[in-house]
Amino acid sequence: MAARVTFLALLLCLSTTVIRAEDPYLYFTWNVTYGTISPLGVPQQGILINNEFPGPNINSTTNNNIVINVFNNLDEPLLFSWNGIQHRKNSWQDGMPGTNCPIQPGKNFTYHFQVKDQIGSYFYFPSTAFHKAAGGFGGLRVNSRLLIPVPFADPEDDYQVIIGDWYTKSHSTLRKILDGGRSINRPDGVLINGKSGNGTDAPLFTMKPGKTYRYRICNVGIKTSLNFRIQGHSMKLVEMDGSHVVQNTYDALDIHVGQCLSVLVTADQTPKDYYMVASTRFIKQVFTSSATIRYEGSNIPASPELPEGPTGIIYSLNQFRSFRWNLTASAARPNPQGSYHYGGINITRTIKIVNSASTVDGKLRYAINGVSHTNTETPLKLAEYYQVPEKVFKYDTISDEPTPDSADKITVQPNVVNATFRDFIEVVFENHEKSIQSWHLDGYSFFAVAIEAGKWTPEKRKNYNLLDAVSRHTIQVYPGCWAAIMLTFDNAGMWNLRSNLWERYYLGQQLYVSVTSPARSLRDEYNVPDNVELCGVVKGLPKPPPYTI
């Protein structure tokens, strides 16, 4: 009898199905409020998360599930977006006005997204009502899993540096200026981790002599490119916008609005205090902010002579050309980054994007190919999912090639481009204006293959980097220049392509790309989450049949 029981137990063990555990969960609760802050010495209303400005850092690892319960205690609707997080098959969590109904005052909403197959440095920010000018932003890092090697030794510590321009006017005052048809003009200063660096602040970071540290630097500002440098120290660039790069060394680095990068800094100088410096680029008046880095045990103050920043576009353009994808490094998976040979894929579509500024009914508007986007009461993604898009917007309001009069004649309406699932396309950004531009695409990374002066023609493709262009999510376009990117539309959803210059974004320089899978399959896109708020014309409608495998 005992032998029979043992045999049955053995059979049971052999027939047991192995269940794979879910990836780890990280839970956060955010209480979003107004509070009085004085980053430039002028008391003003700021947006705090759990009483913090900037907001708390999110420290995650590849494939972690991030669950954030946001309580909106502002007096206005609110959304958060996650700059650079791709939300594979899950644009429901993107937190843009075109994908989500806003969180109403006094209400809460729980975001749940997975940082799937990504590594690197990112940030989050509020995407509605010009809230970004009041705060509500913070760092979001995705560490590599332990079994996936990174192409550098573990640093002694990992520091987050949030830089950006700043206005002393409140976000509501700035919004009224824009709504009244005027520009908000230049900023009032620059912040590093929420402070202006007036020389009296305590050291921001500490380093041990001889040790190497990782600094993750993100430009979360709303208008201005910045240059970053550390007094007396060189910086080895190792990652940008989620990609490991060839490890060149720089004395200073331009970081354009919406971009993040990581550098390694070795404490190899005389033990004392040193300044990290951020200063504005490409505007007439230069604003500078500094913060102290202290060598452990030091009581020697930093030299008051700050390292000078670069001037001119050529410096920045040449720096862009020096950036290269590290083809031998693993990414979020064991396979090398360069195993995807994008340069050998045939382009199926070219979209040329031309930004412009003009007036409509006497008020300033910014446009893409002659169309200035306006947000709708019903999020575009919800209208599409509930199969009533015709009640909210029209597809393809712009052509792939701008018309000759599109720079002067602007139409204000929702701007949605219909894309074919899994098409490999080329996007060319052409900037005819006198100010620098910065562009970001949600849901994707793309290959930044070229930036050059003048106007783009098909012959310019011979100058593309088709081998090791960095895979990233933001690209700058200098005045009188063009930039080209290449990508595959393989992430189903409704994705925002926008200017990172927030007054231009607010006044219409953005569009949405609708990428739908004809299969309506869970292999390609997730169903609408049960907790998604409905608003506009879809409120009260029955759910469409769910996607299936």
Tab-separated table of N, CA and C in Angstrom, residues 338-487:
chain	number	residue	atom	x	y	z
A	338	GLY	N	22.796	45.889	-31.342
A	338	GLY	CA	22.973	45.994	-32.783
A	338	GLY	C	22.467	44.809	-33.574
A	339	SER	N	21.778	43.860	-32.921
A	339	SER	CA	21.280	42.687	-33.649
A	339	SER	C	20.097	43.036	-34.535
A	340	TYR	N	19.538	44.233	-34.358
A	340	TYR	CA	18.431	44.702	-35.204
A	340	TYR	C	19.019	45.589	-36.300
A	341	HIS	N	19.099	45.066	-37.499
A	341	HIS	CA	19.788	45.769	-38.586
A	341	HIS	C	18.808	46.671	-39.340
A	342	TYR	N	18.522	47.817	-38.734
A	342	TYR	CA	17.506	48.719	-39.283
A	342	TYR	C	17.902	49.278	-40.650
A	343	GLY	N	19.202	49.380	-40.900
A	343	GLY	CA	19.652	49.981	-42.148
A	343	GLY	C	19.372	49.140	-43.385
A	344	GLY	N	19.030	47.861	-43.197
A	344	GLY	CA	18.762	46.992	-44.339
A	344	GLY	C	17.283	46.804	-44.635
A	345	ILE	N	16.420	47.551	-43.939
A	345	ILE	CA	14.972	47.402	-44.121
A	345	ILE	C	14.468	48.444	-45.115
A	346	ASN	N	13.605	48.033	-46.012
A	346	ASN	CA	13.056	48.949	-47.004
A	346	ASN	C	12.045	49.896	-46.357
A	347	ILE	N	12.153	51.184	-46.676
A	347	ILE	CA	11.222	52.193	-46.176
A	347	ILE	C	9.902	52.078	-46.949
A	348	THR	N	8.791	51.968	-46.232
A	348	THR	CA	7.490	51.854	-46.892
A	348	THR	C	6.730	53.177	-46.936
A	349	ARG	N	7.185	54.164	-46.144
A	349	ARG	CA	6.464	55.439	-46.110
A	349	ARG	C	7.400	56.521	-45.578
A	350	THR	N	7.312	57.702	-46.170
A	350	THR	CA	8.063	58.868	-45.683
A	350	THR	C	7.073	59.955	-45.295
A	351	ILE	N	7.188	60.431	-44.072
A	351	ILE	CA	6.346	61.530	-43.600
A	351	ILE	C	7.254	62.713	-43.307
A	352	LYS	N	6.987	63.828	-43.944
A	352	LYS	CA	7.757	65.041	-43.677
A	352	LYS	C	6.948	65.944	-42.754
A	353	ILE	N	7.567	66.343	-41.657
A	353	ILE	CA	6.943	67.186	-40.640
A	353	ILE	C	7.586	68.569	-40.711
A	354	VAL	N	6.784	69.587	-40.941
A	354	VAL	CA	7.280	70.966	-40.933
A	354	VAL	C	6.515	71.741	-39.871
A	355	ASN	N	7.242	72.308	-38.910
A	355	ASN	CA	6.616	73.112	-37.862
A	355	ASN	C	6.454	74.548	-38.321
A	356	SER	N	5.427	75.213	-37.829
A	356	SER	CA	5.197	76.604	-38.209
A	356	SER	C	4.458	77.329	-37.093
A	357	ALA	N	4.546	78.662	-37.129
A	357	ALA	CA	3.843	79.523	-36.184
A	357	ALA	C	3.101	80.591	-36.966
A	358	SER	N	1.846	80.848	-36.582
A	358	SER	CA	1.055	81.877	-37.240
A	358	SER	C	-0.078	82.268	-36.299
A	359	THR	N	-0.953	83.121	-36.768
A	359	THR	CA	-2.093	83.526	-35.950
A	359	THR	C	-3.388	83.005	-36.556
A	360	VAL	N	-4.295	82.639	-35.686
A	360	VAL	CA	-5.641	82.221	-36.076
A	360	VAL	C	-6.608	83.066	-35.258
A	361	ASP	N	-7.442	83.844	-35.939
A	361	ASP	CA	-8.369	84.767	-35.264
A	361	ASP	C	-7.619	85.678	-34.299
A	362	GLY	N	-6.430	86.108	-34.716
A	362	GLY	CA	-5.653	87.045	-33.930
A	362	GLY	C	-4.870	86.445	-32.787
A	363	LYS	N	-4.878	85.119	-32.667
A	363	LYS	CA	-4.180	84.465	-31.567
A	363	LYS	C	-3.095	83.536	-32.095
A	364	LEU	N	-2.001	83.466	-31.352
A	364	LEU	CA	-0.871	82.640	-31.744
A	364	LEU	C	-1.237	81.163	-31.712
A	365	ARG	N	-0.861	80.446	-32.761
A	365	ARG	CA	-0.992	78.991	-32.805
A	365	ARG	C	0.273	78.416	-33.439
A	366	TYR	N	0.581	77.176	-33.048
A	366	TYR	CA	1.688	76.432	-33.647
A	366	TYR	C	1.112	75.219	-34.356
A	367	ALA	N	1.761	74.796	-35.443
A	367	ALA	CA	1.147	73.776	-36.284
A	367	ALA	C	2.169	72.791	-36.817
A	368	ILE	N	1.641	71.649	-37.285
A	368	ILE	CA	2.387	70.643	-38.031
A	368	ILE	C	1.734	70.520	-39.396
A	369	ASN	N	2.490	70.830	-40.425
A	369	ASN	CA	1.975	70.758	-41.804
A	369	ASN	C	0.649	71.499	-41.955
A	370	GLY	N	0.542	72.626	-41.273
A	370	GLY	CA	-0.634	73.478	-41.428
A	370	GLY	C	-1.799	73.151	-40.528
A	371	VAL	N	-1.689	72.133	-39.691
A	371	VAL	CA	-2.774	71.774	-38.768
A	371	VAL	C	-2.290	71.952	-37.337
A	372	SER	N	-3.059	72.712	-36.576
A	372	SER	CA	-2.771	72.944	-35.165
A	372	SER	C	-3.729	72.077	-34.348
A	373	HIS	N	-3.172	71.120	-33.616
A	373	HIS	CA	-4.003	70.140	-32.912
A	373	HIS	C	-4.760	70.786	-31.759
A	374	THR	N	-6.000	70.365	-31.576
A	374	THR	CA	-6.773	70.746	-30.412
A	374	THR	C	-7.299	69.486	-29.744
A	375	ASN	N	-7.215	69.438	-28.413
A	375	ASN	CA	-7.699	68.271	-27.689
A	375	ASN	C	-9.221	68.211	-27.706
A	376	THR	N	-9.731	67.005	-27.647
A	376	THR	CA	-11.168	66.787	-27.700
A	376	THR	C	-11.672	66.323	-26.336
A	377	GLU	N	-12.958	66.544	-26.081
A	377	GLU	CA	-13.542	66.114	-24.806
A	377	GLU	C	-13.446	64.598	-24.658
A	378	THR	N	-13.617	63.889	-25.779
A	378	THR	CA	-13.475	62.438	-25.769
A	378	THR	C	-12.068	62.073	-26.220
A	379	PRO	N	-11.282	61.400	-25.395
A	379	PRO	CA	-9.954	60.994	-25.848
A	379	PRO	C	-10.020	60.200	-27.152
A	380	LEU	N	-9.086	60.489	-28.038
A	380	LEU	CA	-9.102	59.887	-29.372
A	380	LEU	C	-9.068	58.364	-29.307
A	381	LYS	N	-8.261	57.831	-28.410
A	381	LYS	CA	-8.133	56.381	-28.298
A	381	LYS	C	-9.448	55.743	-27.880
A	382	LEU	N	-10.154	56.353	-26.948
A	382	LEU	CA	-11.437	55.802	-26.506
A	382	LEU	C	-12.463	55.859	-27.637
A	383	ALA	N	-12.482	56.957	-28.383
A	383	ALA	CA	-13.411	57.058	-29.515
A	383	ALA	C	-13.134	55.970	-30.543
A	384	GLU	N	-11.860	55.699	-30.772
A	384	GLU	CA	-11.492	54.669	-31.742
A	384	GLU	C	-11.857	53.280	-31.225
A	385	TYR	N	-11.548	52.997	-29.963
A	385	TYR	CA	-11.823	51.674	-29.392
A	385	TYR	C	-13.317	51.394	-29.339
A	386	TYR	N	-14.105	52.425	-29.010
A	386	TYR	CA	-15.557	52.257	-28.932
A	386	TYR	C	-16.226	52.420	-30.297
A	387	GLN	N	-15.385	52.512	-31.328
A	387	GLN	CA	-15.836	52.489	-32.718
A	387	GLN	C	-16.759	53.648	-33.083
A	388	VAL	N	-16.458	54.826	-32.510
A	388	VAL	CA	-17.189	56.041	-32.878
A	388	VAL	C	-16.215	57.178	-33.212
A	389	PRO	N	-15.125	56.894	-33.937
A	389	PRO	CA	-14.158	57.970	-34.194
A	389	PRO	C	-14.747	59.121	-34.994
A	390	GLU	N	-15.717	58.811	-35.887
A	390	GLU	CA	-16.282	59.855	-36.733
A	390	GLU	C	-17.015	60.927	-35.936
A	391	LYS	N	-17.373	60.623	-34.693
A	391	LYS	CA	-18.034	61.614	-33.844
A	391	LYS	C	-17.037	62.549	-33.169
A	392	VAL	N	-15.735	62.230	-33.274
A	392	VAL	CA	-14.733	62.981	-32.520
A	392	VAL	C	-13.652	63.588	-33.415
A	393	PHE	N	-13.190	62.850	-34.425
A	393	PHE	CA	-12.074	63.343	-35.227
A	393	PHE	C	-12.109	62.696	-36.607
A	394	LYS	N	-11.277	63.240	-37.503
A	394	LYS	CA	-11.060	62.668	-38.821
A	394	LYS	C	-9.607	62.189	-38.908
A	395	TYR	N	-9.413	61.077	-39.601
A	395	TYR	CA	-8.065	60.589	-39.834
A	395	TYR	C	-7.392	61.388	-40.955
A	396	ASP	N	-6.074	61.427	-40.893
A	396	ASP	CA	-5.232	61.959	-41.974
A	396	ASP	C	-5.638	63.371	-42.395
A	397	THR	N	-5.691	64.249	-41.387
A	397	THR	CA	-5.990	65.655	-41.683
A	397	THR	C	-4.787	66.366	-42.294
A	398	ILE	N	-3.617	65.763	-42.204
A	398	ILE	CA	-2.446	66.297	-42.904
A	398	ILE	C	-1.977	65.253	-43.908
A	399	SER	N	-1.274	65.735	-44.938
A	399	SER	CA	-0.675	64.835	-45.913
A	399	SER	C	0.753	64.532	-45.492
A	400	ASP	N	1.339	63.497	-46.087
A	400	ASP	CA	2.713	63.124	-45.757
A	400	ASP	C	3.727	64.157	-46.224
A	401	GLU	N	3.338	64.988	-47.155
A	401	GLU	CA	4.190	66.058	-47.665
A	401	GLU	C	3.440	67.374	-47.461
A	402	PRO	N	3.987	68.328	-46.690
A	402	PRO	CA	3.251	69.573	-46.444
A	402	PRO	C	3.001	70.342	-47.729
A	403	THR	N	1.874	71.026	-47.780
A	403	THR	CA	1.526	71.834	-48.941
A	403	THR	C	2.281	73.156	-48.887
A	404	PRO	N	2.435	73.841	-50.025
A	404	PRO	CA	3.204	75.095	-50.043
A	404	PRO	C	2.664	76.169	-49.107
A	405	ASP	N	1.347	76.196	-48.877
A	405	ASP	CA	0.767	77.254	-48.047
A	405	ASP	C	0.578	76.838	-46.588
A	406	SER	N	1.049	75.635	-46.207
A	406	SER	CA	0.774	75.141	-44.864
A	406	SER	C	1.498	75.940	-43.775
A	407	ALA	N	2.563	76.655	-44.134
A	407	ALA	CA	3.279	77.444	-43.134
A	407	ALA	C	2.513	78.697	-42.742
A	408	ASP	N	1.683	79.197	-43.647
A	408	ASP	CA	0.965	80.454	-43.392
A	408	ASP	C	-0.499	80.227	-43.020
A	409	LYS	N	-1.107	79.232	-43.615
A	409	LYS	CA	-2.528	78.969	-43.373
A	409	LYS	C	-2.662	77.802	-42.393
A	410	ILE	N	-3.176	78.093	-41.211
A	410	ILE	CA	-3.276	77.091	-40.154
A	410	ILE	C	-4.730	76.768	-39.874
A	411	THR	N	-5.028	75.469	-39.809
A	411	THR	CA	-6.350	74.987	-39.434
A	411	THR	C	-6.271	74.373	-38.046
A	412	VAL	N	-7.203	74.739	-37.179
A	412	VAL	CA	-7.231	74.211	-35.813
A	412	VAL	C	-8.238	73.069	-35.747
A	413	GLN	N	-7.744	71.860	-35.494
A	413	GLN	CA	-8.606	70.680	-35.408
A	413	GLN	C	-7.775	69.512	-34.871
A	414	PRO	N	-8.435	68.435	-34.418
A	414	PRO	CA	-7.670	67.250	-34.000
A	414	PRO	C	-6.816	66.736	-35.150
A	415	ASN	N	-5.585	66.376	-34.849
A	415	ASN	CA	-4.632	65.976	-35.885
A	415	ASN	C	-4.229	64.519	-35.633
A	416	VAL	N	-4.774	63.620	-36.450
A	416	VAL	CA	-4.541	62.182	-36.275
A	416	VAL	C	-4.046	61.589	-37.590
A	417	VAL	N	-2.897	60.931	-37.523
A	417	VAL	CA	-2.329	60.253	-38.689
A	417	VAL	C	-2.601	58.760	-38.557
A	418	ASN	N	-3.127	58.163	-39.605
A	418	ASN	CA	-3.414	56.730	-39.615
A	418	ASN	C	-2.185	55.992	-40.131
A	419	ALA	N	-1.668	55.056	-39.326
A	419	ALA	CA	-0.457	54.320	-39.701
A	419	ALA	C	-0.779	52.845	-39.882
A	420	THR	N	-0.041	52.201	-40.758
A	420	THR	CA	-0.217	50.768	-40.994
A	420	THR	C	0.653	49.981	-40.024
A	421	PHE	N	0.033	49.043	-39.347
A	421	PHE	CA	0.711	48.232	-38.336
A	421	PHE	C	1.929	47.530	-38.945
A	422	ARG	N	3.063	47.682	-38.287
A	422	ARG	CA	4.339	47.071	-38.620
A	422	ARG	C	5.006	47.642	-39.878
A	423	ASP	N	4.536	48.762	-40.393
A	423	ASP	CA	5.250	49.446	-41.466
A	423	ASP	C	6.563	50.009	-40.945
A	424	PHE	N	7.615	49.934	-41.759
A	424	PHE	CA	8.890	50.575	-41.438
A	424	PHE	C	8.917	51.907	-42.163
A	425	ILE	N	8.987	52.988	-41.388
A	425	ILE	CA	8.822	54.302	-42.009
A	425	ILE	C	9.986	55.228	-41.675
A	426	GLU	N	9.993	56.313	-42.419
A	426	GLU	CA	10.969	57.385	-42.241
A	426	GLU	C	10.183	58.663	-41.936
A	427	VAL	N	10.620	59.389	-40.916
A	427	VAL	CA	10.014	60.684	-40.599
A	427	VAL	C	11.111	61.735	-40.692
A	428	VAL	N	10.822	62.789	-41.444
A	428	VAL	CA	11.768	63.896	-41.599
A	428	VAL	C	11.164	65.134	-40.949
A	429	PHE	N	11.898	65.724	-40.009
A	429	PHE	CA	11.488	66.977	-39.367
A	429	PHE	C	12.267	68.108	-40.012
A	430	GLU	N	11.555	69.068	-40.568
A	430	GLU	CA	12.203	70.194	-41.239
A	430	GLU	C	11.828	71.474	-40.494
A	431	ASN	N	12.833	72.195	-40.045
A	431	ASN	CA	12.609	73.380	-39.219
A	431	ASN	C	13.001	74.630	-39.990
A	432	HIS	N	11.997	75.392	-40.444
A	432	HIS	CA	12.245	76.614	-41.199
A	432	HIS	C	12.298	77.843	-40.291
A	433	GLU	N	12.125	77.631	-39.006
A	433	GLU	CA	12.072	78.759	-38.079
A	433	GLU	C	13.446	79.070	-37.493
A	434	LYS	N	13.510	80.155	-36.685
A	434	LYS	CA	14.780	80.615	-36.133
A	434	LYS	C	15.065	80.045	-34.752
A	435	SER	N	14.164	79.245	-34.226
A	435	SER	CA	14.349	78.663	-32.897
A	435	SER	C	14.560	77.159	-33.017
A	436	ILE	N	15.299	76.603	-32.052
A	436	ILE	CA	15.533	75.164	-32.041
A	436	ILE	C	14.246	74.436	-31.673
A	437	GLN	N	14.058	73.245	-32.227
A	437	GLN	CA	12.898	72.407	-31.928
A	437	GLN	C	13.363	71.123	-31.237
A	438	SER	N	12.442	70.526	-30.491
A	438	SER	CA	12.699	69.219	-29.883
A	438	SER	C	11.428	68.399	-30.001
A	439	TRP	N	11.564	67.174	-30.539
A	439	TRP	CA	10.402	66.325	-30.829
A	439	TRP	C	10.494	65.018	-30.055
A	440	HIS	N	9.328	64.540	-29.635
A	440	HIS	CA	9.242	63.279	-28.893
A	440	HIS	C	8.091	62.447	-29.440
A	441	LEU	N	8.284	61.129	-29.482
A	441	LEU	CA	7.228	60.199	-29.893
A	441	LEU	C	6.973	59.214	-28.769
A	442	ASP	N	5.730	59.178	-28.268
A	442	ASP	CA	5.356	58.200	-27.249
A	442	ASP	C	5.272	56.804	-27.862
A	443	GLY	N	5.464	55.786	-27.022
A	443	GLY	CA	5.226	54.408	-27.433
A	443	GLY	C	6.352	53.750	-28.206
A	444	TYR	N	7.398	54.501	-28.518
A	444	TYR	CA	8.438	53.971	-29.410
A	444	TYR	C	9.807	54.506	-29.037
A	445	SER	N	10.821	53.821	-29.535
A	445	SER	CA	12.127	54.435	-29.743
A	445	SER	C	12.366	54.390	-31.249
A	446	PHE	N	13.164	55.347	-31.718
A	446	PHE	CA	13.452	55.421	-33.151
A	446	PHE	C	14.946	55.620	-33.346
A	447	PHE	N	15.404	55.387	-34.566
A	447	PHE	CA	16.810	55.575	-34.895
A	447	PHE	C	17.010	56.987	-35.442
A	448	ALA	N	17.780	57.793	-34.713
A	448	ALA	CA	18.058	59.170	-35.122
A	448	ALA	C	19.217	59.135	-36.114
A	449	VAL	N	18.893	59.053	-37.404
A	449	VAL	CA	19.907	58.733	-38.417
A	449	VAL	C	20.637	59.940	-38.982
A	450	ALA	N	20.079	61.162	-38.823
A	450	ALA	CA	20.776	62.320	-39.404
A	450	ALA	C	20.185	63.621	-38.888
A	451	ILE	N	21.046	64.621	-38.740
A	451	ILE	CA	20.658	66.030	-38.595
A	451	ILE	C	21.605	66.826	-39.477
A	452	GLU	N	21.034	67.647	-40.371
A	452	GLU	CA	21.857	68.447	-41.271
A	452	GLU	C	21.211	69.795	-41.521
A	453	ALA	N	21.999	70.733	-42.021
A	453	ALA	CA	21.500	72.060	-42.356
A	453	ALA	C	20.757	72.036	-43.688
A	454	GLY	N	19.877	73.011	-43.888
A	454	GLY	CA	19.172	73.156	-45.154
A	454	GLY	C	17.867	72.394	-45.187
A	455	LYS	N	17.415	72.085	-46.395
A	455	LYS	CA	16.174	71.347	-46.592
A	455	LYS	C	16.482	69.912	-47.017
A	456	TRP	N	15.589	69.031	-46.628
A	456	TRP	CA	15.769	67.612	-46.921
A	456	TRP	C	15.335	67.298	-48.352
A	457	THR	N	16.084	66.430	-49.011
A	457	THR	CA	15.686	65.832	-50.284
A	457	THR	C	16.006	64.343	-50.203
A	458	PRO	N	15.384	63.522	-51.053
A	458	PRO	CA	15.692	62.085	-51.014
A	458	PRO	C	17.177	61.764	-51.173
A	459	GLU	N	17.914	62.641	-51.851
A	459	GLU	CA	19.336	62.393	-52.033
A	459	GLU	C	20.102	62.454	-50.710
A	460	LYS	N	19.522	63.111	-49.722
A	460	LYS	CA	20.187	63.236	-48.420
A	460	LYS	C	20.299	61.890	-47.701
A	461	ARG	N	19.551	60.900	-48.157
A	461	ARG	CA	19.607	59.583	-47.495
A	461	ARG	C	21.006	58.972	-47.551
A	462	LYS	N	21.786	59.395	-48.523
A	462	LYS	CA	23.142	58.826	-48.613
A	462	LYS	C	23.999	59.239	-47.427
A	463	ASN	N	23.561	60.267	-46.684
A	463	ASN	CA	24.296	60.725	-45.508
A	463	ASN	C	23.771	60.117	-44.209
A	464	TYR	N	22.764	59.258	-44.288
A	464	TYR	CA	22.209	58.650	-43.074
A	464	TYR	C	23.227	57.705	-42.421
A	465	ASN	N	23.153	57.643	-41.111
A	465	ASN	CA	23.879	56.609	-40.380
A	465	ASN	C	22.980	55.374	-40.322
A	466	LEU	N	23.286	54.385	-41.132
A	466	LEU	CA	22.454	53.185	-41.224
A	466	LEU	C	23.060	52.006	-40.470
A	467	LEU	N	24.041	52.292	-39.620
A	467	LEU	CA	24.697	51.216	-38.872
A	467	LEU	C	24.475	51.321	-37.365
A	468	ASP	N	24.828	52.471	-36.778
A	468	ASP	CA	24.833	52.564	-35.318
A	468	ASP	C	24.269	53.888	-34.808
A	469	ALA	N	23.215	54.401	-35.472
A	469	ALA	CA	22.497	55.551	-34.927
A	469	ALA	C	21.844	55.154	-33.606
A	470	VAL	N	21.818	56.070	-32.652
A	470	VAL	CA	21.279	55.748	-31.328
A	470	VAL	C	19.766	55.590	-31.404
A	471	SER	N	19.280	54.537	-30.773
A	471	SER	CA	17.838	54.316	-30.649
A	471	SER	C	17.338	55.134	-29.470
A	472	ARG	N	16.455	56.093	-29.737
A	472	ARG	CA	16.019	57.025	-28.685
A	472	ARG	C	14.596	57.488	-28.954
A	473	HIS	N	14.061	58.364	-28.111
A	473	HIS	CA	12.665	58.785	-28.267
A	473	HIS	C	12.518	60.284	-28.458
A	474	THR	N	13.615	61.038	-28.440
A	474	THR	CA	13.560	62.492	-28.603
A	474	THR	C	14.689	62.922	-29.522
A	475	ILE	N	14.397	63.890	-30.404
A	475	ILE	CA	15.430	64.407	-31.294
A	475	ILE	C	15.250	65.909	-31.441
A	476	GLN	N	16.379	66.614	-31.465
A	476	GLN	CA	16.355	68.059	-31.656
A	476	GLN	C	16.517	68.390	-33.131
A	477	VAL	N	15.992	69.563	-33.526
A	477	VAL	CA	16.157	70.048	-34.903
A	477	VAL	C	16.572	71.516	-34.807
A	478	TYR	N	17.769	71.814	-35.264
A	478	TYR	CA	18.305	73.166	-35.142
A	478	TYR	C	17.642	74.105	-36.150
A	479	PRO	N	17.710	75.415	-35.906
A	479	PRO	CA	17.111	76.370	-36.851
A	479	PRO	C	17.680	76.197	-38.253
A	480	GLY	N	16.796	76.190	-39.244
A	480	GLY	CA	17.231	76.045	-40.623
A	480	GLY	C	17.805	74.694	-40.952
A	481	CYS	N	17.455	73.683	-40.162
A	481	CYS	CA	17.996	72.335	-40.351
A	481	CYS	C	16.872	71.316	-40.478
A	482	TRP	N	17.258	70.083	-40.758
A	482	TRP	CA	16.305	68.972	-40.777
A	482	TRP	C	16.911	67.799	-40.000
A	483	ALA	N	16.040	66.921	-39.554
A	483	ALA	CA	16.461	65.699	-38.867
A	483	ALA	C	15.629	64.549	-39.403
A	484	ALA	N	16.237	63.366	-39.481
A	484	ALA	CA	15.533	62.188	-39.984
A	484	ALA	C	15.607	61.068	-38.957
A	485	ILE	N	14.478	60.361	-38.803
A	485	ILE	CA	14.418	59.191	-37.927
A	485	ILE	C	13.795	58.041	-38.699
A	486	MET	N	14.046	56.817	-38.233
A	486	MET	CA	13.474	55.622	-38.851
A	486	MET	C	12.956	54.717	-37.739
A	487	LEU	N	11.804	54.095	-37.978
A	487	LEU	CA	11.229	53.203	-36.964
A	487	LEU	C	10.194	52.295	-37.595
